[in-house]
């Protein structure tokens, strides 16, 4: 911080200095957290078929769950985009909660984790973080849908 301030230091000036400093500090902490979060997400699999098979017990159940996941994502991704356009963060949170459950059954770890991140950010009322997570959620949901489609052969 290289600003020059003229005496006397009034409470208003002190408050402005403090707010500027905290704003810069919080921004750098957020960017550091965002970089860590993105790196951790990339290390997770979009869909772990073997793990899902182990959890669900049969190819039939896995196929059924993946069909449900693909159908759900196909139907609800446009809803997610509309919620975002309308600034309906509660709607986004409800979808993220729903997708988190479906992703866990199918071992779609990356989708599950970004849903957790989104829900956490929205509960903390951190809209700046939620905005970043929205973009990631949208990309990961699309990618998960495509991988699931390939696994079920549609």
Tab-separated table of N, CA and C in Angstrom:
chain	number	residue	atom	x	y	z
A	1	UNK	N	0.853	-1.161	0.000
A	1	UNK	CA	0.000	0.000	0.000
A	1	UNK	C	0.902	1.228	0.000
A	2	UNK	N	0.814	2.029	-1.049
A	2	UNK	CA	1.710	3.167	-1.210
A	2	UNK	C	0.971	4.501	-1.217
A	3	UNK	N	-0.110	4.583	-0.490
A	3	UNK	CA	-0.882	5.822	-0.463
A	3	UNK	C	-0.266	6.808	0.528
A	4	UNK	N	-0.498	8.079	0.275
A	4	UNK	CA	-0.048	9.138	1.174
A	4	UNK	C	-1.286	9.782	1.780
A	5	UNK	N	-1.257	9.909	3.112
A	5	UNK	CA	-2.388	10.490	3.826
A	5	UNK	C	-1.927	11.721	4.580
A	6	UNK	N	-2.749	12.761	4.555
A	6	UNK	CA	-2.432	14.022	5.205
A	6	UNK	C	-3.070	14.039	6.590
A	7	UNK	N	-2.308	14.523	7.551
A	7	UNK	CA	-2.828	14.639	8.909
A	7	UNK	C	-3.903	15.701	8.936
A	8	UNK	N	-4.817	15.674	9.815
A	8	UNK	CA	-5.025	14.713	10.888
A	8	UNK	C	-5.710	13.458	10.356
A	9	UNK	N	-5.466	12.360	11.023
A	9	UNK	CA	-6.074	11.094	10.671
A	9	UNK	C	-7.434	11.019	11.362
A	10	UNK	N	-8.481	11.190	10.594
A	10	UNK	CA	-9.837	11.156	11.149
A	10	UNK	C	-10.347	9.708	11.185
A	11	UNK	N	-11.365	9.451	11.971
A	11	UNK	CA	-11.933	8.089	11.993
A	11	UNK	C	-12.400	7.627	10.600
A	12	UNK	N	-12.914	8.583	9.801
A	12	UNK	CA	-13.373	8.226	8.458
A	12	UNK	C	-12.195	7.796	7.578
A	13	UNK	N	-11.082	8.546	7.647
A	13	UNK	CA	-9.895	8.190	6.863
A	13	UNK	C	-9.329	6.853	7.334
A	14	UNK	N	-9.270	6.667	8.644
A	14	UNK	CA	-8.745	5.411	9.199
A	14	UNK	C	-9.606	4.234	8.746
A	15	UNK	N	-10.914	4.427	8.748
A	15	UNK	CA	-11.821	3.379	8.307
A	15	UNK	C	-11.602	3.058	6.832
A	16	UNK	N	-11.417	4.086	6.028
A	16	UNK	CA	-11.151	3.891	4.591
A	16	UNK	C	-9.859	3.125	4.350
A	17	UNK	N	-8.811	3.459	5.102
A	17	UNK	CA	-7.528	2.763	4.981
A	17	UNK	C	-7.691	1.299	5.361
A	18	UNK	N	-8.347	1.080	6.477
A	18	UNK	CA	-8.550	-0.280	6.964
A	18	UNK	C	-9.374	-1.104	5.962
A	19	UNK	N	-10.443	-0.523	5.445
A	19	UNK	CA	-11.278	-1.230	4.469
A	19	UNK	C	-10.496	-1.566	3.194
A	20	UNK	N	-9.672	-0.626	2.730
A	20	UNK	CA	-8.866	-0.879	1.533
A	20	UNK	C	-7.881	-2.014	1.789
A	21	UNK	N	-7.254	-1.998	2.950
A	21	UNK	CA	-6.286	-3.042	3.286
A	21	UNK	C	-6.972	-4.399	3.407
A	22	UNK	N	-8.092	-4.451	4.124
A	22	UNK	CA	-8.804	-5.714	4.305
A	22	UNK	C	-9.333	-6.243	2.981
A	23	UNK	N	-9.806	-5.344	2.130
A	23	UNK	CA	-10.313	-5.762	0.831
A	23	UNK	C	-9.214	-6.431	0.017
A	24	UNK	N	-8.024	-5.829	-0.016
A	24	UNK	CA	-6.892	-6.406	-0.735
A	24	UNK	C	-6.483	-7.741	-0.120
A	25	UNK	N	-6.456	-7.798	1.192
A	25	UNK	CA	-6.066	-9.014	1.898
A	25	UNK	C	-7.045	-10.141	1.616
A	26	UNK	N	-8.335	-9.854	1.702
A	26	UNK	CA	-9.347	-10.872	1.466
A	26	UNK	C	-9.330	-11.342	0.019
A	27	UNK	N	-9.083	-10.442	-0.921
A	27	UNK	CA	-9.012	-10.815	-2.327
A	27	UNK	C	-7.874	-11.784	-2.576
A	28	UNK	N	-6.706	-11.522	-1.987
A	28	UNK	CA	-5.577	-12.424	-2.205
A	28	UNK	C	-5.811	-13.775	-1.539
A	29	UNK	N	-6.443	-13.790	-0.371
A	29	UNK	CA	-6.767	-15.051	0.301
A	29	UNK	C	-7.768	-15.834	-0.543
A	30	UNK	N	-8.773	-15.155	-1.095
A	30	UNK	CA	-9.773	-15.814	-1.933
A	30	UNK	C	-9.118	-16.410	-3.179
A	31	UNK	N	-8.232	-15.655	-3.823
A	31	UNK	CA	-7.570	-16.162	-5.031
A	31	UNK	C	-6.707	-17.374	-4.715
A	32	UNK	N	-6.031	-17.355	-3.578
A	32	UNK	CA	-5.210	-18.495	-3.168
A	32	UNK	C	-6.098	-19.713	-2.932
A	33	UNK	N	-7.215	-19.525	-2.246
A	33	UNK	CA	-8.157	-20.616	-1.986
A	33	UNK	C	-8.732	-21.145	-3.297
A	34	UNK	N	-9.052	-20.240	-4.220
A	34	UNK	CA	-9.624	-20.619	-5.502
A	34	UNK	C	-8.642	-21.487	-6.295
A	35	UNK	N	-7.369	-21.134	-6.290
A	35	UNK	CA	-6.358	-21.907	-7.004
A	35	UNK	C	-6.228	-23.298	-6.401
A	36	UNK	N	-6.197	-23.380	-5.070
A	36	UNK	CA	-6.124	-24.675	-4.383
A	36	UNK	C	-7.343	-25.520	-4.727
A	37	UNK	N	-8.519	-24.910	-4.685
A	37	UNK	CA	-9.766	-25.612	-4.941
A	37	UNK	C	-9.788	-26.179	-6.358
A	38	UNK	N	-9.374	-25.384	-7.340
A	38	UNK	CA	-9.350	-25.835	-8.731
A	38	UNK	C	-8.391	-26.994	-8.909
A	39	UNK	N	-7.218	-26.909	-8.287
A	39	UNK	CA	-6.231	-27.981	-8.379
A	39	UNK	C	-6.779	-29.259	-7.758
A	40	UNK	N	-7.415	-29.148	-6.606
A	40	UNK	CA	-7.988	-30.320	-5.944
A	40	UNK	C	-9.111	-30.929	-6.781
A	41	UNK	N	-9.940	-30.090	-7.387
A	41	UNK	CA	-11.022	-30.598	-8.225
A	41	UNK	C	-10.480	-31.385	-9.408
A	42	UNK	N	-9.439	-30.849	-10.041
A	42	UNK	CA	-8.872	-31.506	-11.213
A	42	UNK	C	-8.282	-32.873	-10.873
A	43	UNK	N	-7.888	-33.066	-9.623
A	43	UNK	CA	-7.312	-34.347	-9.230
A	43	UNK	C	-8.381	-35.420	-9.006
A	44	UNK	N	-9.641	-35.016	-8.920
A	44	UNK	CA	-10.737	-35.968	-8.719
A	44	UNK	C	-11.240	-36.473	-10.071
A	45	UNK	N	-11.750	-37.699	-10.074
A	45	UNK	CA	-12.246	-38.270	-11.330
A	45	UNK	C	-13.645	-37.741	-11.633
A	46	UNK	N	-13.925	-37.610	-12.930
A	46	UNK	CA	-15.273	-37.229	-13.337
A	46	UNK	C	-16.240	-38.363	-13.021
A	47	UNK	N	-15.804	-39.600	-13.262
A	47	UNK	CA	-16.649	-40.758	-13.004
A	47	UNK	C	-15.743	-41.971	-12.812
A	48	UNK	N	-15.827	-42.596	-11.662
A	48	UNK	CA	-15.028	-43.787	-11.357
A	48	UNK	C	-15.949	-45.004	-11.445
A	49	UNK	N	-15.946	-45.626	-12.623
A	49	UNK	CA	-16.859	-46.739	-12.885
A	49	UNK	C	-16.633	-47.901	-11.918
A	50	UNK	N	-15.381	-48.216	-11.650
A	50	UNK	CA	-15.081	-49.349	-10.765
A	50	UNK	C	-15.595	-49.097	-9.342
A	51	UNK	N	-15.368	-47.920	-8.854
A	51	UNK	CA	-15.833	-47.556	-7.511
A	51	UNK	C	-17.367	-47.568	-7.442
A	52	UNK	N	-18.004	-47.053	-8.500
A	52	UNK	CA	-19.468	-47.045	-8.551
A	52	UNK	C	-20.011	-48.467	-8.596
A	53	UNK	N	-19.362	-49.328	-9.370
A	53	UNK	CA	-19.774	-50.735	-9.449
A	53	UNK	C	-19.656	-51.412	-8.097
A	54	UNK	N	-18.568	-51.133	-7.414
A	54	UNK	CA	-18.353	-51.696	-6.082
A	54	UNK	C	-19.463	-51.240	-5.131
A	55	UNK	N	-19.828	-49.979	-5.222
A	55	UNK	CA	-20.848	-49.409	-4.341
A	55	UNK	C	-22.248	-49.928	-4.679
A	56	UNK	N	-22.571	-49.962	-5.981
A	56	UNK	CA	-23.924	-50.322	-6.399
A	56	UNK	C	-24.132	-51.827	-6.538
A	57	UNK	N	-23.064	-52.566	-6.787
A	57	UNK	CA	-23.160	-54.028	-6.784
A	57	UNK	C	-23.387	-54.718	-8.108
A	58	UNK	N	-23.898	-54.007	-9.121
A	58	UNK	CA	-24.123	-54.679	-10.403
A	58	UNK	C	-24.059	-53.678	-11.554
A	59	UNK	N	-23.778	-54.225	-12.736
A	59	UNK	CA	-23.764	-53.385	-13.944
A	59	UNK	C	-25.136	-52.793	-14.222
A	60	UNK	N	-26.174	-53.584	-13.939
A	60	UNK	CA	-27.543	-53.131	-14.154
A	60	UNK	C	-27.865	-51.878	-13.330
A	61	UNK	N	-27.528	-51.929	-12.057
A	61	UNK	CA	-27.798	-50.784	-11.165
A	61	UNK	C	-26.956	-49.581	-11.566
A	62	UNK	N	-25.700	-49.845	-11.942
A	62	UNK	CA	-24.843	-48.744	-12.384
A	62	UNK	C	-25.432	-48.096	-13.628
A	63	UNK	N	-25.845	-48.900	-14.583
A	63	UNK	CA	-26.439	-48.375	-15.810
A	63	UNK	C	-27.675	-47.536	-15.487
A	64	UNK	N	-28.524	-48.072	-14.620
A	64	UNK	CA	-29.743	-47.362	-14.229
A	64	UNK	C	-29.420	-46.015	-13.569
A	65	UNK	N	-28.453	-46.014	-12.673
A	65	UNK	CA	-28.080	-44.767	-11.976
A	65	UNK	C	-27.469	-43.754	-12.944
A	66	UNK	N	-26.662	-44.230	-13.875
A	66	UNK	CA	-26.043	-43.314	-14.839
A	66	UNK	C	-27.079	-42.728	-15.795
A	67	UNK	N	-28.064	-43.530	-16.173
A	67	UNK	CA	-29.156	-43.022	-17.015
A	67	UNK	C	-29.912	-41.924	-16.257
A	68	UNK	N	-30.192	-42.175	-14.980
A	68	UNK	CA	-30.865	-41.156	-14.160
A	68	UNK	C	-30.021	-39.891	-14.051
A	69	UNK	N	-28.710	-40.061	-13.857
A	69	UNK	CA	-27.814	-38.907	-13.747
A	69	UNK	C	-27.793	-38.107	-15.045
A	70	UNK	N	-27.650	-38.792	-16.179
A	70	UNK	CA	-27.620	-38.108	-17.483
A	70	UNK	C	-28.936	-37.381	-17.729
A	71	UNK	N	-30.053	-38.062	-17.479
A	71	UNK	CA	-31.361	-37.428	-17.693
A	71	UNK	C	-31.550	-36.209	-16.792
A	72	UNK	N	-31.136	-36.349	-15.542
A	72	UNK	CA	-31.256	-35.245	-14.593
A	72	UNK	C	-30.407	-34.049	-15.030
A	73	UNK	N	-29.155	-34.310	-15.380
A	73	UNK	CA	-28.268	-33.217	-15.795
A	73	UNK	C	-28.767	-32.571	-17.084
A	74	UNK	N	-29.226	-33.390	-18.029
A	74	UNK	CA	-29.734	-32.855	-19.296
A	74	UNK	C	-30.913	-31.923	-19.052
A	75	UNK	N	-31.799	-32.327	-18.161
A	75	UNK	CA	-32.991	-31.529	-17.868
A	75	UNK	C	-32.656	-30.296	-17.021
A	76	UNK	N	-31.716	-30.445	-16.088
A	76	UNK	CA	-31.534	-29.397	-15.076
A	76	UNK	C	-30.394	-28.423	-15.339
A	77	UNK	N	-29.493	-28.710	-16.261
A	77	UNK	CA	-28.437	-27.732	-16.580
A	77	UNK	C	-29.053	-26.432	-17.105
A	78	UNK	N	-30.059	-26.508	-18.009
A	78	UNK	CA	-30.708	-25.244	-18.407
A	78	UNK	C	-31.361	-24.512	-17.224
A	79	UNK	N	-31.898	-25.280	-16.254
A	79	UNK	CA	-32.471	-24.650	-15.057
A	79	UNK	C	-31.382	-23.931	-14.267
A	80	UNK	N	-30.222	-24.569	-14.151
A	80	UNK	CA	-29.088	-23.949	-13.453
A	80	UNK	C	-28.716	-22.624	-14.112
A	81	UNK	N	-28.655	-22.634	-15.429
A	81	UNK	CA	-28.310	-21.409	-16.163
A	81	UNK	C	-29.368	-20.326	-15.949
A	82	UNK	N	-30.635	-20.736	-15.922
A	82	UNK	CA	-31.715	-19.766	-15.696
A	82	UNK	C	-31.664	-19.211	-14.275
A	83	UNK	N	-31.410	-20.084	-13.300
A	83	UNK	CA	-31.282	-19.619	-11.920
A	83	UNK	C	-30.158	-18.594	-11.816
A	84	UNK	N	-29.065	-18.859	-12.496
A	84	UNK	CA	-27.933	-17.932	-12.447
A	84	UNK	C	-28.312	-16.601	-13.096
A	85	UNK	N	-28.963	-16.665	-14.238
A	85	UNK	CA	-29.372	-15.443	-14.922
A	85	UNK	C	-30.321	-14.612	-14.049
A	86	UNK	N	-31.164	-15.307	-13.274
A	86	UNK	CA	-32.124	-14.635	-12.393
A	86	UNK	C	-31.539	-14.294	-11.022
A	87	UNK	N	-30.251	-14.595	-10.814
A	87	UNK	CA	-29.605	-14.417	-9.507
A	87	UNK	C	-30.352	-15.176	-8.409
A	88	UNK	N	-30.864	-16.345	-8.750
A	88	UNK	CA	-31.586	-17.186	-7.800
A	88	UNK	C	-30.598	-18.176	-7.177
A	89	UNK	N	-29.850	-17.706	-6.192
A	89	UNK	CA	-28.817	-18.529	-5.567
A	89	UNK	C	-29.414	-19.659	-4.749
A	90	UNK	N	-30.620	-19.469	-4.246
A	90	UNK	CA	-31.280	-20.537	-3.508
A	90	UNK	C	-31.619	-21.698	-4.450
A	91	UNK	N	-32.074	-21.391	-5.652
A	91	UNK	CA	-32.349	-22.421	-6.646
A	91	UNK	C	-31.085	-23.178	-7.025
A	92	UNK	N	-29.980	-22.443	-7.170
A	92	UNK	CA	-28.692	-23.070	-7.477
A	92	UNK	C	-28.278	-23.976	-6.332
A	93	UNK	N	-28.469	-23.521	-5.120
A	93	UNK	CA	-28.103	-24.324	-3.948
A	93	UNK	C	-28.926	-25.612	-3.894
A	94	UNK	N	-30.217	-25.523	-4.199
A	94	UNK	CA	-31.064	-26.722	-4.189
A	94	UNK	C	-30.615	-27.723	-5.262
A	95	UNK	N	-30.283	-27.220	-6.453
A	95	UNK	CA	-29.792	-28.117	-7.506
A	95	UNK	C	-28.462	-28.748	-7.109
A	96	UNK	N	-27.567	-27.955	-6.549
A	96	UNK	CA	-26.264	-28.476	-6.125
A	96	UNK	C	-26.447	-29.563	-5.075
A	97	UNK	N	-27.373	-29.363	-4.165
A	97	UNK	CA	-27.649	-30.365	-3.139
A	97	UNK	C	-28.153	-31.667	-3.775
A	98	UNK	N	-29.067	-31.532	-4.713
A	98	UNK	CA	-29.619	-32.708	-5.402
A	98	UNK	C	-28.528	-33.434	-6.182
A	99	UNK	N	-27.726	-32.681	-6.946
A	99	UNK	CA	-26.673	-33.289	-7.763
A	99	UNK	C	-25.607	-33.955	-6.905
A	100	UNK	N	-25.347	-33.382	-5.742
A	100	UNK	CA	-24.335	-33.962	-4.844
A	100	UNK	C	-24.716	-35.392	-4.485
A	101	UNK	N	-25.975	-35.619	-4.171
A	101	UNK	CA	-26.441	-36.960	-3.835
A	101	UNK	C	-26.311	-37.923	-4.999
A	102	UNK	N	-26.766	-37.510	-6.168
A	102	UNK	CA	-26.672	-38.361	-7.357
A	102	UNK	C	-25.234	-38.650	-7.736
A	103	UNK	N	-24.390	-37.643	-7.608
A	103	UNK	CA	-22.968	-37.806	-7.954
A	103	UNK	C	-22.290	-38.796	-7.011
A	104	UNK	N	-22.673	-38.776	-5.747
A	104	UNK	CA	-22.028	-39.687	-4.797
A	104	UNK	C	-22.388	-41.136	-5.111
A	105	UNK	N	-23.623	-41.410	-5.496
A	105	UNK	CA	-24.031	-42.772	-5.853
A	105	UNK	C	-23.288	-43.281	-7.082
A	106	UNK	N	-23.008	-42.386	-8.014
A	106	UNK	CA	-22.356	-42.777	-9.273
A	106	UNK	C	-20.843	-42.637	-9.221
A	107	UNK	N	-20.303	-42.243	-8.085
A	107	UNK	CA	-18.861	-41.992	-7.924
A	107	UNK	C	-18.362	-40.944	-8.917
A	108	UNK	N	-19.156	-39.904	-9.091
A	108	UNK	CA	-18.760	-38.743	-9.886
A	108	UNK	C	-18.171	-37.728	-8.904
A	109	UNK	N	-16.943	-38.004	-8.477
A	109	UNK	CA	-16.323	-37.278	-7.363
A	109	UNK	C	-16.142	-35.789	-7.631
A	110	UNK	N	-15.795	-35.433	-8.857
A	110	UNK	CA	-15.567	-34.011	-9.152
A	110	UNK	C	-16.874	-33.225	-9.055
A	111	UNK	N	-17.954	-33.787	-9.582
A	111	UNK	CA	-19.256	-33.121	-9.489
A	111	UNK	C	-19.703	-33.035	-8.032
A	112	UNK	N	-19.521	-34.104	-7.303
A	112	UNK	CA	-19.890	-34.107	-5.886
A	112	UNK	C	-19.139	-33.013	-5.125
A	113	UNK	N	-17.835	-32.891	-5.368
A	113	UNK	CA	-17.017	-31.921	-4.636
A	113	UNK	C	-17.367	-30.473	-4.997
A	114	UNK	N	-17.603	-30.195	-6.279
A	114	UNK	CA	-17.948	-28.810	-6.641
A	114	UNK	C	-19.323	-28.455	-6.085
A	115	UNK	N	-20.210	-29.429	-5.973
A	115	UNK	CA	-21.517	-29.174	-5.350
A	115	UNK	C	-21.338	-28.823	-3.877
A	116	UNK	N	-20.454	-29.553	-3.198
A	116	UNK	CA	-20.165	-29.264	-1.788
A	116	UNK	C	-19.593	-27.856	-1.646
A	117	UNK	N	-18.663	-27.509	-2.541
A	117	UNK	CA	-18.042	-26.168	-2.503
A	117	UNK	C	-19.096	-25.081	-2.718
A	118	UNK	N	-19.991	-25.306	-3.683
A	118	UNK	CA	-21.034	-24.328	-3.980
A	118	UNK	C	-21.962	-24.154	-2.784
A	119	UNK	N	-22.405	-25.257	-2.208
A	119	UNK	CA	-23.313	-25.198	-1.059
A	119	UNK	C	-22.652	-24.470	0.103
A	120	UNK	N	-21.386	-24.779	0.345
A	120	UNK	CA	-20.647	-24.133	1.439
A	120	UNK	C	-20.533	-22.627	1.208
A	121	UNK	N	-20.191	-22.231	-0.010
A	121	UNK	CA	-20.063	-20.799	-0.328
A	121	UNK	C	-21.395	-20.080	-0.158
A	122	UNK	N	-22.469	-20.710	-0.594
A	122	UNK	CA	-23.777	-20.057	-0.493
A	122	UNK	C	-24.258	-19.978	0.954
A	123	UNK	N	-23.962	-21.002	1.741
A	123	UNK	CA	-24.330	-20.934	3.160
A	123	UNK	C	-23.557	-19.836	3.870
A	124	UNK	N	-22.319	-19.582	3.425
A	124	UNK	CA	-21.502	-18.513	4.004
A	124	UNK	C	-21.833	-17.156	3.386
A	125	UNK	N	-22.784	-17.158	2.448
A	125	UNK	CA	-23.204	-15.944	1.742
A	125	UNK	C	-22.052	-15.269	1.022
A	126	UNK	N	-21.141	-16.069	0.483
A	126	UNK	CA	-20.002	-15.558	-0.275
A	126	UNK	C	-20.336	-15.616	-1.765
A	127	UNK	N	-20.990	-14.584	-2.261
A	127	UNK	CA	-21.440	-14.586	-3.650
A	127	UNK	C	-20.287	-14.499	-4.639
A	128	UNK	N	-19.184	-13.874	-4.242
A	128	UNK	CA	-18.011	-13.815	-5.129
A	128	UNK	C	-17.471	-15.229	-5.363
A	129	UNK	N	-17.362	-15.999	-4.293
A	129	UNK	CA	-16.921	-17.385	-4.410
A	129	UNK	C	-17.953	-18.205	-5.169
A	130	UNK	N	-19.220	-18.012	-4.860
A	130	UNK	CA	-20.293	-18.766	-5.510
A	130	UNK	C	-20.298	-18.529	-7.012
A	131	UNK	N	-19.986	-17.326	-7.424
A	131	UNK	CA	-19.937	-17.007	-8.859
A	131	UNK	C	-18.859	-17.833	-9.565
A	132	UNK	N	-17.702	-17.939	-8.930
A	132	UNK	CA	-16.617	-18.750	-9.497
A	132	UNK	C	-17.026	-20.221	-9.508
A	133	UNK	N	-17.611	-20.680	-8.411
A	133	UNK	CA	-18.029	-22.080	-8.321
A	133	UNK	C	-19.148	-22.389	-9.319
A	134	UNK	N	-19.986	-21.401	-9.615
A	134	UNK	CA	-21.040	-21.608	-10.611
A	134	UNK	C	-20.430	-21.990	-11.953
A	135	UNK	N	-19.416	-21.232	-12.372
A	135	UNK	CA	-18.772	-21.525	-13.661
A	135	UNK	C	-18.181	-22.931	-13.657
A	136	UNK	N	-17.535	-23.299	-12.558
A	136	UNK	CA	-16.952	-24.636	-12.457
A	136	UNK	C	-18.042	-25.698	-12.416
A	137	UNK	N	-19.109	-25.441	-11.679
A	137	UNK	CA	-20.218	-26.388	-11.580
A	137	UNK	C	-20.809	-26.662	-12.955
A	138	UNK	N	-21.017	-25.626	-13.719
A	138	UNK	CA	-21.581	-25.766	-15.057
A	138	UNK	C	-20.669	-26.615	-15.949
A	139	UNK	N	-19.376	-26.315	-15.942
A	139	UNK	CA	-18.418	-27.069	-16.761
A	139	UNK	C	-18.330	-28.528	-16.317
A	140	UNK	N	-18.262	-28.756	-15.020
A	140	UNK	CA	-18.126	-30.120	-14.505
A	140	UNK	C	-19.403	-30.916	-14.735
A	141	UNK	N	-20.562	-30.292	-14.605
A	141	UNK	CA	-21.827	-30.991	-14.864
A	141	UNK	C	-21.899	-31.444	-16.316
A	142	UNK	N	-21.513	-30.570	-17.231
A	142	UNK	CA	-21.504	-30.925	-18.657
A	142	UNK	C	-20.525	-32.066	-18.929
A	143	UNK	N	-19.321	-31.959	-18.376
A	143	UNK	CA	-18.292	-32.987	-18.591
A	143	UNK	C	-18.725	-34.325	-17.996
A	144	UNK	N	-19.317	-34.293	-16.815
A	144	UNK	CA	-19.790	-35.519	-16.160
A	144	UNK	C	-20.882	-36.167	-16.987
A	145	UNK	N	-21.785	-35.349	-17.506
A	145	UNK	CA	-22.878	-35.862	-18.343
A	145	UNK	C	-22.320	-36.591	-19.564
A	146	UNK	N	-21.319	-36.002	-20.206
A	146	UNK	CA	-20.728	-36.620	-21.398
A	146	UNK	C	-20.010	-37.922	-21.069
A	147	UNK	N	-19.259	-37.955	-19.973
A	147	UNK	CA	-18.569	-39.178	-19.577
A	147	UNK	C	-19.579	-40.270	-19.235
A	148	UNK	N	-20.635	-39.924	-18.521
A	148	UNK	CA	-21.668	-40.894	-18.156
A	148	UNK	C	-22.353	-41.435	-19.417
A	149	UNK	N	-22.589	-40.559	-20.391
A	149	UNK	CA	-23.187	-40.997	-21.658
A	149	UNK	C	-22.304	-42.031	-22.353
A	150	UNK	N	-21.012	-41.792	-22.351
A	150	UNK	CA	-20.076	-42.736	-22.984
A	150	UNK	C	-20.094	-44.078	-22.261
A	151	UNK	N	-20.162	-44.038	-20.939
A	151	UNK	CA	-20.167	-45.284	-20.164
A	151	UNK	C	-21.429	-46.096	-20.451
A	152	UNK	N	-22.571	-45.430	-20.553
A	152	UNK	CA	-23.821	-46.171	-20.809
A	152	UNK	C	-24.060	-46.420	-22.293
A	153	UNK	N	-23.228	-45.803	-23.131
A	153	UNK	CA	-23.315	-46.076	-24.570
A	153	UNK	C	-24.419	-45.344	-25.306
A	154	UNK	N	-24.759	-44.126	-24.873
A	154	UNK	CA	-25.775	-43.353	-25.609
A	154	UNK	C	-25.173	-42.101	-26.186
